[in-house]
Coordinates of C-alpha atoms and ligand atoms in Angstrom, one line a residue:
Chain A
M1 CA 9.0 150.0 -44.6
N2 CA 11.6 150.6 -47.3
Q3 CA 11.9 154.2 -46.3
L4 CA 12.4 153.4 -42.7
F5 CA 14.9 150.7 -43.4
P6 CA 16.4 151.7 -46.8
H7 CA 19.3 149.2 -46.8
V8 CA 17.4 146.2 -45.7
D9 CA 17.1 143.4 -48.3
W10 CA 14.0 141.6 -47.0
M11 CA 14.5 138.4 -49.0
G12 CA 18.1 138.2 -47.6
M13 CA 16.8 138.9 -44.1
L14 CA 14.3 136.0 -44.5
T15 CA 17.0 133.7 -45.7
A16 CA 19.2 134.7 -42.8
T17 CA 16.4 134.1 -40.3
G18 CA 15.8 130.7 -41.8
Q19 CA 19.5 129.9 -41.4
T20 CA 19.5 131.1 -37.8
L21 CA 16.4 129.0 -37.1
Y22 CA 18.0 126.0 -38.8
M23 CA 21.2 126.3 -36.7
T24 CA 19.2 126.8 -33.5
L25 CA 16.9 123.9 -34.2
V26 CA 19.5 121.3 -35.3
S27 CA 22.0 122.2 -32.6
G28 CA 19.1 122.4 -30.1
V29 CA 18.2 118.8 -30.8
F30 CA 21.7 117.5 -30.5
T31 CA 22.4 119.6 -27.5
F32 CA 19.3 118.2 -25.8
I33 CA 20.4 114.6 -26.5
F34 CA 24.0 115.0 -25.5
G35 CA 23.1 117.2 -22.5
V36 CA 20.6 114.7 -21.1
I37 CA 23.1 111.8 -21.6
L38 CA 26.0 113.8 -20.0
G39 CA 23.7 115.0 -17.2
L40 CA 22.6 111.5 -16.5
V41 CA 26.2 110.2 -16.5
L42 CA 27.2 112.9 -14.1
F43 CA 24.3 112.2 -11.8
L44 CA 24.4 108.4 -11.9
T45 CA 28.2 108.0 -11.5
A46 CA 28.5 110.6 -8.7
K47 CA 29.1 109.5 -5.1
G48 CA 26.0 107.7 -3.9
G49 CA 24.6 107.4 -7.4
L50 CA 23.0 104.4 -8.9
Y51 CA 26.1 103.6 -11.0
E52 CA 28.6 105.2 -8.7
N53 CA 32.0 105.2 -10.5
A54 CA 34.6 107.8 -9.4
I55 CA 36.7 107.5 -12.5
T56 CA 33.9 108.0 -15.0
Y57 CA 32.5 110.9 -12.9
R58 CA 35.9 112.6 -12.7
I59 CA 36.5 112.3 -16.5
T60 CA 33.0 113.5 -17.5
S61 CA 33.0 116.3 -15.0
S62 CA 36.4 117.6 -16.1
F63 CA 35.3 117.4 -19.8
V64 CA 32.2 119.4 -19.0
N65 CA 34.0 122.0 -16.9
I66 CA 36.7 122.5 -19.6
F67 CA 34.3 123.0 -22.5
R68 CA 32.1 125.3 -20.4
A69 CA 35.1 127.4 -19.6
I70 CA 36.4 127.9 -23.1
P71 CA 35.0 131.1 -24.7
F72 CA 32.8 130.2 -27.6
I73 CA 34.7 132.2 -30.2
I74 CA 37.9 130.4 -29.2
L75 CA 36.0 127.1 -29.3
I76 CA 35.1 127.6 -32.9
I77 CA 38.7 128.1 -33.8
L78 CA 39.9 125.1 -31.8
L79 CA 37.3 122.9 -33.4
I80 CA 38.1 123.8 -37.0
P81 CA 39.9 120.4 -37.7
L82 CA 37.0 118.5 -36.2
T83 CA 34.4 120.5 -38.1
V84 CA 36.2 120.0 -41.4
L85 CA 36.4 116.3 -40.6
I86 CA 32.6 116.0 -39.9
I87 CA 31.0 118.6 -42.2
G88 CA 33.8 118.8 -44.8
T89 CA 33.9 122.6 -44.8
M90 CA 34.5 125.5 -42.5
I91 CA 31.9 127.9 -44.1
G92 CA 28.1 127.9 -43.8
A93 CA 25.4 127.1 -41.3
S94 CA 26.1 123.4 -41.0
A95 CA 29.8 124.1 -40.3
A96 CA 28.8 126.1 -37.2
L97 CA 26.8 123.2 -35.7
P98 CA 29.7 121.1 -34.1
S99 CA 31.0 124.1 -32.2
I100 CA 27.6 125.3 -31.1
I101 CA 26.6 121.8 -29.9
I102 CA 29.9 121.2 -28.2
G103 CA 29.7 124.6 -26.6
A104 CA 26.1 124.2 -25.3
S105 CA 25.9 120.6 -24.3
P106 CA 28.1 120.8 -21.2
F107 CA 26.2 123.8 -20.0
F108 CA 22.9 122.0 -20.5
A109 CA 24.3 118.8 -18.9
R110 CA 25.0 120.7 -15.7
L111 CA 21.4 122.0 -15.7
V112 CA 20.1 118.4 -16.2
E113 CA 22.3 117.2 -13.4
I114 CA 20.9 119.9 -11.1
G115 CA 17.4 118.9 -12.1
L116 CA 18.1 115.2 -11.4
H117 CA 19.4 116.1 -8.0
E118 CA 16.1 117.7 -7.2
V119 CA 14.2 114.4 -7.6
D120 CA 13.1 113.2 -4.2
K121 CA 15.4 110.6 -2.8
G122 CA 12.4 109.0 -1.1
V123 CA 10.7 108.4 -4.5
I124 CA 13.8 106.7 -5.8
E125 CA 13.9 104.5 -2.7
A126 CA 10.2 103.7 -3.0
S127 CA 10.8 102.6 -6.6
Q128 CA 13.7 100.4 -5.4
S129 CA 11.4 98.9 -2.8
M130 CA 9.0 98.0 -5.6
G131 CA 11.7 96.1 -7.4
A132 CA 12.5 98.7 -10.1
T133 CA 15.7 98.0 -11.9
R134 CA 18.2 100.8 -12.4
F135 CA 17.2 101.3 -16.0
Q136 CA 13.5 101.5 -15.0
I137 CA 14.4 104.1 -12.3
I138 CA 16.1 106.2 -15.0
W139 CA 13.2 106.0 -17.5
K140 CA 10.2 105.9 -15.3
V141 CA 11.3 108.0 -12.3
L142 CA 14.3 110.2 -12.8
L143 CA 13.5 111.6 -16.2
P144 CA 9.8 112.2 -15.8
E145 CA 10.2 113.6 -12.3
S146 CA 12.8 116.1 -13.4
L147 CA 11.1 117.0 -16.6
P148 CA 10.1 120.6 -15.6
S149 CA 13.6 121.3 -14.7
I150 CA 15.0 119.8 -17.8
I151 CA 12.6 121.9 -19.9
S152 CA 13.4 125.1 -18.1
G153 CA 17.1 124.2 -18.6
M154 CA 16.5 123.6 -22.3
T155 CA 14.8 127.0 -22.7
V156 CA 17.7 128.8 -21.1
T157 CA 20.2 126.7 -23.2
L158 CA 18.3 127.4 -26.4
I159 CA 18.5 131.1 -25.8
A160 CA 22.2 131.0 -25.0
L161 CA 22.5 128.9 -28.2
I162 CA 20.9 131.6 -30.3
G163 CA 23.5 134.0 -29.0
N164 CA 26.2 131.5 -30.2
T165 CA 24.7 131.1 -33.7
A166 CA 24.9 134.9 -34.0
M167 CA 28.5 134.8 -32.9
A168 CA 29.2 132.0 -35.3
G169 CA 27.8 134.2 -37.9
V170 CA 30.8 136.5 -37.6
V171 CA 33.1 133.8 -38.7
G172 CA 31.0 132.9 -41.7
A173 CA 28.2 130.6 -40.5
G174 CA 25.5 132.6 -42.2
G175 CA 22.2 133.6 -40.5
L176 CA 21.3 136.8 -38.8
G177 CA 24.7 137.1 -37.2
T178 CA 26.5 137.2 -40.5
L179 CA 24.0 139.6 -41.9
A180 CA 24.2 142.0 -39.0
Y181 CA 28.0 141.9 -39.1
N182 CA 28.7 142.0 -42.9
D183 CA 25.8 144.0 -44.3
G184 CA 25.1 145.9 -41.1
F185 CA 28.2 146.8 -39.1
E186 CA 30.9 146.6 -41.8
A187 CA 28.8 148.4 -44.5
N188 CA 27.7 150.9 -41.9
N189 CA 24.0 150.1 -42.4
N190 CA 22.7 150.5 -38.9
D191 CA 19.1 149.7 -40.0
V192 CA 20.2 146.2 -41.1
T193 CA 21.8 145.6 -37.7
F194 CA 18.7 146.9 -36.0
V195 CA 16.3 144.7 -37.9
A196 CA 18.5 141.6 -37.4
T197 CA 18.6 142.3 -33.7
I198 CA 14.8 142.7 -33.5
I199 CA 14.3 139.4 -35.2
I200 CA 16.7 137.7 -32.9
L201 CA 14.9 139.2 -29.9
V202 CA 11.6 138.0 -31.2
I203 CA 12.9 134.5 -31.6
V204 CA 14.2 134.6 -28.1
F205 CA 10.9 135.8 -26.7
I206 CA 9.0 133.1 -28.5
I207 CA 11.3 130.3 -27.2
Q208 CA 11.0 131.6 -23.7
F209 CA 7.2 131.8 -24.0
I210 CA 6.8 128.3 -25.4
G211 CA 9.4 126.9 -22.9
D212 CA 7.5 128.5 -20.0
I213 CA 4.2 127.1 -21.2
I214 CA 5.5 123.5 -21.6
A215 CA 7.3 123.6 -18.3
R216 CA 4.1 124.8 -16.5
R217 CA 2.0 122.2 -18.4
V218 CA 4.2 119.2 -17.2
D219 CA 4.8 120.5 -13.7
K220 CA 2.1 118.9 -11.4
R221 CA 4.0 119.5 -8.2
Chain B
M1 CA 7.4 85.0 7.6
I2 CA 10.2 87.3 8.4
R3 CA 13.3 86.2 10.3
L4 CA 16.3 88.3 11.1
T5 CA 19.2 86.5 12.7
H6 CA 22.2 88.1 14.4
V7 CA 21.7 91.2 12.2
K8 CA 24.2 94.0 12.6
K9 CA 24.3 97.3 10.8
V10 CA 27.2 99.7 10.9
Y11 CA 27.2 102.9 8.8
Q12 CA 30.6 104.2 7.7
T13 CA 30.5 108.0 7.9
S14 CA 33.2 110.6 7.6
A15 CA 33.0 111.0 11.4
G16 CA 33.7 107.3 11.9
P17 CA 31.5 104.2 12.1
V18 CA 27.9 104.5 13.4
K19 CA 26.4 101.4 15.0
A20 CA 22.8 101.5 14.0
L21 CA 21.8 97.9 15.0
T22 CA 23.7 95.5 17.2
D23 CA 23.1 91.8 17.0
L24 CA 19.4 91.9 16.4
N25 CA 17.1 88.9 16.3
L26 CA 13.5 89.1 15.2
E27 CA 10.8 86.8 14.1
V28 CA 7.5 88.0 12.5
R29 CA 4.8 85.4 12.1
Q30 CA 2.6 84.9 9.1
G31 CA -0.5 87.1 9.1
E32 CA 0.3 89.2 12.1
I33 CA 0.7 92.9 12.6
F34 CA 4.0 93.4 14.2
G35 CA 5.0 96.8 15.7
V36 CA 8.4 98.1 16.4
I37 CA 8.6 101.1 18.7
G38 CA 11.5 103.2 19.6
Y39 CA 12.7 106.8 20.0
S40 CA 14.3 108.8 17.2
G41 CA 17.7 107.3 16.3
A42 CA 16.9 104.0 17.8
G43 CA 17.4 102.3 14.4
K44 CA 13.8 101.8 13.4
S45 CA 14.1 102.9 9.8
T46 CA 17.4 101.0 9.5
L47 CA 15.6 97.9 10.8
I48 CA 12.7 98.1 8.4
R49 CA 14.9 98.9 5.5
L50 CA 16.9 95.8 6.2
I51 CA 13.9 93.6 5.7
N52 CA 13.6 94.5 2.0
L53 CA 17.4 95.0 1.7
L54 CA 17.1 98.7 0.9
E55 CA 19.9 98.6 3.4
R56 CA 22.4 95.7 3.4
P57 CA 23.2 94.2 6.8
T58 CA 26.8 94.5 7.8
E59 CA 26.4 91.0 9.3
G60 CA 23.6 88.5 9.7
R61 CA 20.8 86.9 7.8
V62 CA 17.5 88.3 6.5
E63 CA 14.9 85.8 5.5
V64 CA 11.5 86.7 4.1
A65 CA 8.9 84.2 3.0
G66 CA 11.4 81.5 2.9
H67 CA 14.0 83.4 0.8
V68 CA 17.3 84.5 2.3
L69 CA 17.4 88.0 0.9
S70 CA 20.7 88.9 2.3
A71 CA 22.3 86.3 0.0
L72 CA 20.8 87.6 -3.2
S73 CA 22.3 89.7 -5.9
E74 CA 20.8 93.1 -6.8
K75 CA 19.0 91.6 -9.8
E76 CA 17.5 88.7 -7.9
L77 CA 16.5 91.2 -5.2
S78 CA 14.4 93.2 -7.7
R79 CA 12.3 90.2 -8.2
E80 CA 11.9 89.2 -4.5
R81 CA 11.1 92.8 -3.5
K82 CA 7.8 92.5 -5.4
Q83 CA 6.8 90.2 -2.5
I84 CA 7.3 93.0 -0.1
G85 CA 5.3 96.2 -0.2
M86 CA 6.4 99.3 1.6
I87 CA 4.8 102.6 2.6
F88 CA 6.5 105.7 3.9
Q89 CA 6.1 108.6 6.3
H90 CA 6.2 111.1 3.4
F91 CA 4.3 108.9 1.0
N92 CA 7.0 109.1 -1.7
L93 CA 4.6 109.3 -4.6
L94 CA 5.6 110.3 -8.1
W95 CA 4.2 113.8 -8.5
S96 CA 4.4 113.5 -12.3
R97 CA 1.8 110.7 -12.2
T98 CA -1.9 110.7 -11.4
V99 CA -3.3 108.5 -8.6
A100 CA -4.1 105.7 -11.1
E101 CA -0.7 106.0 -12.8
N102 CA 1.1 105.9 -9.4
I103 CA -0.8 102.7 -8.5
A104 CA 0.0 101.3 -11.9
F105 CA 3.7 102.0 -11.5
P106 CA 4.6 98.7 -9.7
L107 CA 2.5 96.8 -12.2
E108 CA 4.4 98.4 -15.1
L109 CA 7.6 97.3 -13.4
S110 CA 6.3 93.8 -13.4
G111 CA 5.5 94.0 -17.1
L112 CA 1.7 93.5 -16.7
S113 CA -0.3 94.2 -19.8
K114 CA -2.2 97.5 -20.1
D115 CA -5.6 95.9 -19.7
K116 CA -4.7 93.9 -16.7
R117 CA -3.1 97.0 -15.2
K118 CA -6.3 99.0 -15.6
K119 CA -8.4 96.3 -14.0
R120 CA -6.0 95.8 -11.1
V121 CA -5.8 99.6 -10.5
E122 CA -9.6 99.9 -10.4
E123 CA -9.7 97.1 -7.7
L124 CA -7.0 98.8 -5.7
I125 CA -8.7 102.2 -5.8
R126 CA -11.8 100.7 -4.5
L127 CA -9.9 98.8 -1.8
V128 CA -8.4 101.9 -0.4
G129 CA -11.5 104.0 -0.8
L130 CA -10.2 106.5 -3.4
E131 CA -13.1 106.2 -5.9
G132 CA -13.4 109.3 -8.1
R133 CA -9.8 110.4 -7.5
A134 CA -8.1 108.2 -10.1
S135 CA -7.1 111.1 -12.3
S136 CA -6.0 113.5 -9.5
Y137 CA -2.4 114.3 -9.1
P138 CA -0.7 113.8 -5.6
S139 CA -0.5 117.6 -5.1
Q140 CA -4.3 117.7 -5.2
L141 CA -4.7 115.2 -2.4
S142 CA -4.7 115.4 1.4
G143 CA -2.1 113.6 3.5
G144 CA -4.5 110.7 4.3
Q145 CA -5.4 110.3 0.6
K146 CA -1.8 110.3 -0.4
Q147 CA -1.1 107.5 2.1
R148 CA -4.0 105.6 0.6
V149 CA -2.4 105.8 -2.8
G150 CA 0.8 104.6 -1.1
I151 CA -1.0 101.7 0.3
A152 CA -2.7 100.8 -2.9
R153 CA 0.7 101.0 -4.7
A154 CA 2.3 98.8 -2.1
L155 CA -0.4 96.2 -2.5
A156 CA -0.5 96.2 -6.3
N157 CA 1.7 93.1 -6.8
N158 CA -0.1 91.1 -4.0
P159 CA 2.8 91.1 -1.7
A160 CA 3.1 88.7 1.3
V161 CA 4.5 91.4 3.5
L162 CA 3.7 95.1 4.0
L163 CA 6.4 97.3 5.6
C164 CA 5.2 100.6 7.1
D165 CA 7.9 103.2 8.0
E166 CA 6.2 105.7 10.3
A167 CA 3.2 105.6 7.9
T168 CA 1.0 107.8 10.1
S169 CA 3.6 110.2 11.6
A170 CA 2.8 113.0 9.1
L171 CA -1.0 112.7 9.7
D172 CA -3.4 114.3 12.1
P173 CA -5.0 112.0 14.8
K174 CA -8.3 111.5 12.9
T175 CA -6.6 110.6 9.6
T176 CA -4.2 108.4 11.5
D177 CA -7.1 106.4 12.8
S178 CA -8.6 106.0 9.4
I179 CA -5.3 104.8 7.9
L180 CA -4.7 102.4 10.8
Q181 CA -8.2 101.1 10.3
L182 CA -7.5 100.5 6.6
L183 CA -4.2 98.7 7.5
S184 CA -6.1 96.5 10.0
D185 CA -8.8 95.7 7.4
I186 CA -6.2 94.8 4.8
N187 CA -4.5 92.6 7.3
R188 CA -7.7 90.8 8.0
S189 CA -9.1 90.5 4.5
L190 CA -5.9 89.8 2.6
G191 CA -4.0 87.9 5.4
I192 CA -1.0 90.1 4.7
T193 CA 1.8 90.2 7.3
I194 CA 2.4 93.8 8.4
V195 CA 5.5 95.2 10.0
L196 CA 5.0 98.7 11.3
I197 CA 7.4 101.1 13.0
T198 CA 6.4 104.1 15.0
H199 CA 7.4 106.2 18.0
E200 CA 3.8 106.3 19.2
M201 CA 2.4 103.7 21.5
Y202 CA -1.1 104.7 20.4
V203 CA -0.4 103.2 17.0
I204 CA 0.9 100.0 18.5
N205 CA -2.2 99.7 20.8
K206 CA -4.5 100.4 18.0
I207 CA -3.6 97.7 15.5
C208 CA -0.6 95.6 16.5
H209 CA -0.7 92.1 17.7
R210 CA 2.8 91.9 18.9
V211 CA 5.4 94.6 19.6
A212 CA 9.2 94.9 20.0
V213 CA 10.8 97.9 21.8
L214 CA 13.9 99.0 20.1
D215 CA 16.5 101.0 22.0
K216 CA 19.9 102.0 20.8
G217 CA 20.0 99.4 18.1
S218 CA 18.7 96.4 19.9
I219 CA 15.4 95.0 21.0
V220 CA 15.0 95.4 24.7
E221 CA 11.6 93.9 25.1
E222 CA 9.2 91.9 23.0
G223 CA 5.8 90.4 23.5
T224 CA 2.1 90.6 22.8
V225 CA 0.7 94.1 22.9
R226 CA -1.5 93.1 25.9
D227 CA 1.4 91.8 27.9
I228 CA 3.6 94.7 27.2
F229 CA 0.8 97.1 28.2
L230 CA -0.1 95.4 31.4
S231 CA 3.3 94.5 32.7
P232 CA 6.1 96.5 30.9
Q233 CA 9.5 95.4 32.2
Q234 CA 12.0 97.9 31.0
A235 CA 12.0 101.6 31.9
I236 CA 11.8 102.6 28.3
T237 CA 8.8 100.4 27.7
K238 CA 7.1 101.9 30.8
E239 CA 7.7 105.3 29.2
F240 CA 6.0 104.3 26.0
V241 CA 3.1 102.7 27.8
G242 CA 2.7 105.9 29.8
Q243 CA 2.2 107.8 26.5
V244 CA -1.2 106.2 26.1
A245 CA -3.9 107.8 28.2
A246 CA -5.3 106.0 31.2
P247 CA -8.7 105.2 29.7
L248 CA -7.0 103.3 27.0
K249 CA -5.1 101.2 29.5
Q250 CA -8.3 100.6 31.3
Q251 CA -9.9 99.5 28.0
I252 CA -7.2 97.0 27.5
R253 CA -7.6 95.7 31.0
I254 CA -11.3 95.2 30.4
E255 CA -10.7 93.5 27.1
K256 CA -8.2 91.2 28.7
F257 CA -10.7 90.2 31.4
Q258 CA -13.3 89.8 28.7
S259 CA -11.2 87.4 26.6
A260 CA -10.2 85.4 29.7
N261 CA -13.8 85.0 30.8
P262 CA -15.9 84.6 27.7
D263 CA -18.9 83.4 29.8
G264 CA -18.7 86.2 32.3
K265 CA -20.5 89.6 32.0
I266 CA -18.7 92.8 32.3
V267 CA -20.8 95.6 33.7
Q268 CA -20.1 99.2 34.3
L269 CA -22.0 100.8 37.3
H270 CA -22.5 104.5 37.4
F271 CA -23.1 106.1 40.8
D272 CA -24.5 109.6 40.8
G273 CA -23.7 110.3 44.5
K274 CA -27.1 111.8 45.2
T275 CA -28.1 109.0 47.6
D276 CA -26.2 106.4 49.6
Q277 CA -25.7 103.5 47.3
Q278 CA -23.4 101.5 49.5
P279 CA -26.1 99.0 50.5
A280 CA -26.8 98.1 46.9
V281 CA -23.1 97.5 46.3
D282 CA -22.8 95.4 49.4
R283 CA -25.7 93.2 48.4
L284 CA -24.2 92.7 45.0
L285 CA -20.7 91.8 46.3
H286 CA -22.1 89.5 49.0
N287 CA -24.5 87.7 46.7
Q288 CA -23.5 84.0 47.1
A289 CA -25.0 82.9 43.9
I290 CA -22.5 84.9 41.7
R291 CA -18.8 85.7 41.8
V292 CA -17.9 89.4 41.3
T293 CA -14.4 90.7 40.4
I294 CA -13.6 94.4 40.5
I295 CA -11.7 95.4 37.4
V296 CA -11.8 99.2 37.6
S297 CA -12.8 101.3 40.5
E298 CA -13.0 105.0 40.0
L299 CA -14.9 106.3 42.9
A300 CA -14.8 109.6 44.8
P301 CA -16.6 110.5 48.0
S302 CA -19.7 112.7 47.8
Q303 CA -22.0 114.1 50.6
N304 CA -24.3 111.1 50.6
G305 CA -21.8 108.4 49.7
F306 CA -19.8 108.3 46.5
Y307 CA -20.0 109.0 42.8
G308 CA -18.1 107.6 39.8
T309 CA -17.9 104.2 38.1
L310 CA -17.1 100.6 38.9
V311 CA -16.3 98.1 36.2
L312 CA -17.1 94.5 37.4
L313 CA -16.8 91.1 36.0
I314 CA -19.7 88.9 37.1
N315 CA -19.5 85.1 36.7
G316 CA -22.3 82.7 37.4
H317 CA -25.4 81.1 35.9
Q318 CA -26.9 83.3 33.3
D319 CA -30.2 83.8 35.0
T320 CA -28.7 84.6 38.4
V321 CA -26.3 87.1 36.9
Q322 CA -29.2 88.7 35.1
S323 CA -31.4 88.9 38.2
A324 CA -28.4 90.4 40.2
I325 CA -28.1 93.1 37.5
D326 CA -31.8 93.7 37.5
Q327 CA -31.7 94.0 41.3
I328 CA -29.0 96.6 41.4
R329 CA -30.7 98.5 38.6
S330 CA -33.8 98.7 40.7
E331 CA -31.8 100.3 43.4
S332 CA -31.2 103.4 41.2
V333 CA -27.7 102.5 40.1
K334 CA -27.2 103.0 36.4
V335 CA -25.9 99.8 34.9
E336 CA -24.3 99.4 31.5
V337 CA -23.6 95.9 30.3
L338 CA -20.5 96.1 28.1
P339 CA -20.7 94.3 24.8
S340 CA -18.6 91.2 24.8
Ligands
ATP401 N1 22.7 106.5 5.8 C1 23.2 106.7 7.0 N2 24.5 107.0 7.1 C2 25.0 107.1 8.4 N3 24.3 107.0 9.5 C3 23.0 106.6 9.4 C4 22.4 106.5 8.2 N4 21.1 106.1 8.4 C5 20.9 106.1 9.7 N5 22.1 106.4 10.4 C6 22.3 106.4 11.8 O1 21.8 105.2 12.4 C7 21.1 105.4 13.6 C8 19.7 104.9 13.4 O2 19.0 105.6 12.4 P1 17.5 105.3 12.0 O3 17.2 106.3 10.9 O4 17.4 103.9 11.8 O5 16.7 105.8 13.3 P2 15.1 105.9 13.5 O6 14.8 105.1 14.7 O7 14.4 105.5 12.3 O8 14.9 107.4 13.8 P3 13.7 108.4 13.4 O9 12.6 108.1 14.3 O10 14.3 109.7 13.7 O11 13.4 108.2 12.0 C9 21.2 106.9 13.8 O12 22.2 107.2 14.7 C10 21.5 107.5 12.5 O13 22.2 108.7 12.6
MG402 MG1 13.1 106.7 10.9

């Protein structure tokens, strides 16, 4: 092992992997929450929606479009003031979270919105005919019926998000990205870059695998 | 039970207003099965969706079970809608829920406790004949079974009215019959009022008591199914009546005679055409002790006379009628006494 990868500090690699997983997990949870809320707002306030409201829709939609359009690396820089305000510092894994979450939530929100649009209009109508309130329709119909789409969307989002944690690493977030850049690329240790890449790939494959299994498990269509 | 007065519905579309219903009046009585028939685009779905206010009338009043629904707010409507069950052409089940969970859905909406829900679901599963399928998902069911789930779900909160929007249009003829039978049974055993819309006269004939013909957004003819079948007035009604095969119309005519003459006997004579059976018929028709009415005559000439069937109504004293029947039987005519 040490002969094959002479420059790899395995303890450091482990710490970096932990940091990457931490960033992925925490930002994943927040992205999920914000994405579902934003997706619901987009779906519900759109024309013909249960809470049709042109102004709310226009504002939310613009917000989502703008943040999806900004390249992540620029988003990090733009969000420095906000990050310092929330986290208190610009360096470290936690400092990367706000920009990762704000970068991924709009993307996931659109996927949630698409999933909600796939819910059969007839089923919503049937629920209304049974006297369901709008809140009951959201909880008992829209979310459960679009769950497979939401889960597939979350899998895609998580994978994109890992890419972003690596990128955030370049500006000092820590994790496998920082390791690959500082100890690998800058110090010209290709073996370090290589191992970090492999670990990231493994994490991606595991997420995809688990995501597919859960999506299949809940999909009774 | 249901009263629509001067109801009008206009849809605003990007291509301009679409008049779906024009000044429609309708009354459905307590406990009856009321059919609405019309071609595609006549406004049938619009009409039935107005009854539970899934669609708000542009003008007019909608009254169900003594409540003026058209005057209620969205929140009050949620409560009143529990009085009105609805089933759909495409079933509209939640695919993410099992049969039992689908049926429990309206009970959850009403806030019933888990124990009570379980008990009620079991009752309903038995009612619609889905024993053993409680934990299946809709995707594992046939169309007929899915509609049974739809019916159980619609009945869960003991509604006073059941609305059926083309409930059998996605089903094959045999399954259609079984679903119609179920609806008919439910109507009888629970006394629930049913409004059913369809484009098939067969369905109307099979279970409805009264029918309205809807054409271009208004009712052009209305009456008991019997009357509509036997003397349709409008051209469109005649077209619909024409959909139903001749034997069925005959059947209705026979049943009509039957109910008008509860004491008379209806017999069907079968002539095989091998020998001349005219004298036997003559003797029967000229028998002074009984009165014979010809309901259906489907005879064709044969070499020795004729073959085919006659359906007759025989009135008279029970014994005389019986002896006349025995007499013609002895003259090698096959006689079938139709059950009354
Ligand atoms: N939501 C809507 N927006 C605009 N127009 C509509 C809408 N729903 C129905 N219409 C129009 O109203 C008319 C009646 O439609 P409706 O669906 O009630 O007909 P139908 O008798 O149920 O037809 P089908 O047998 O095809 O279901 C049609 O001209 C239809 O295009
Ligand atoms: Mg229709």
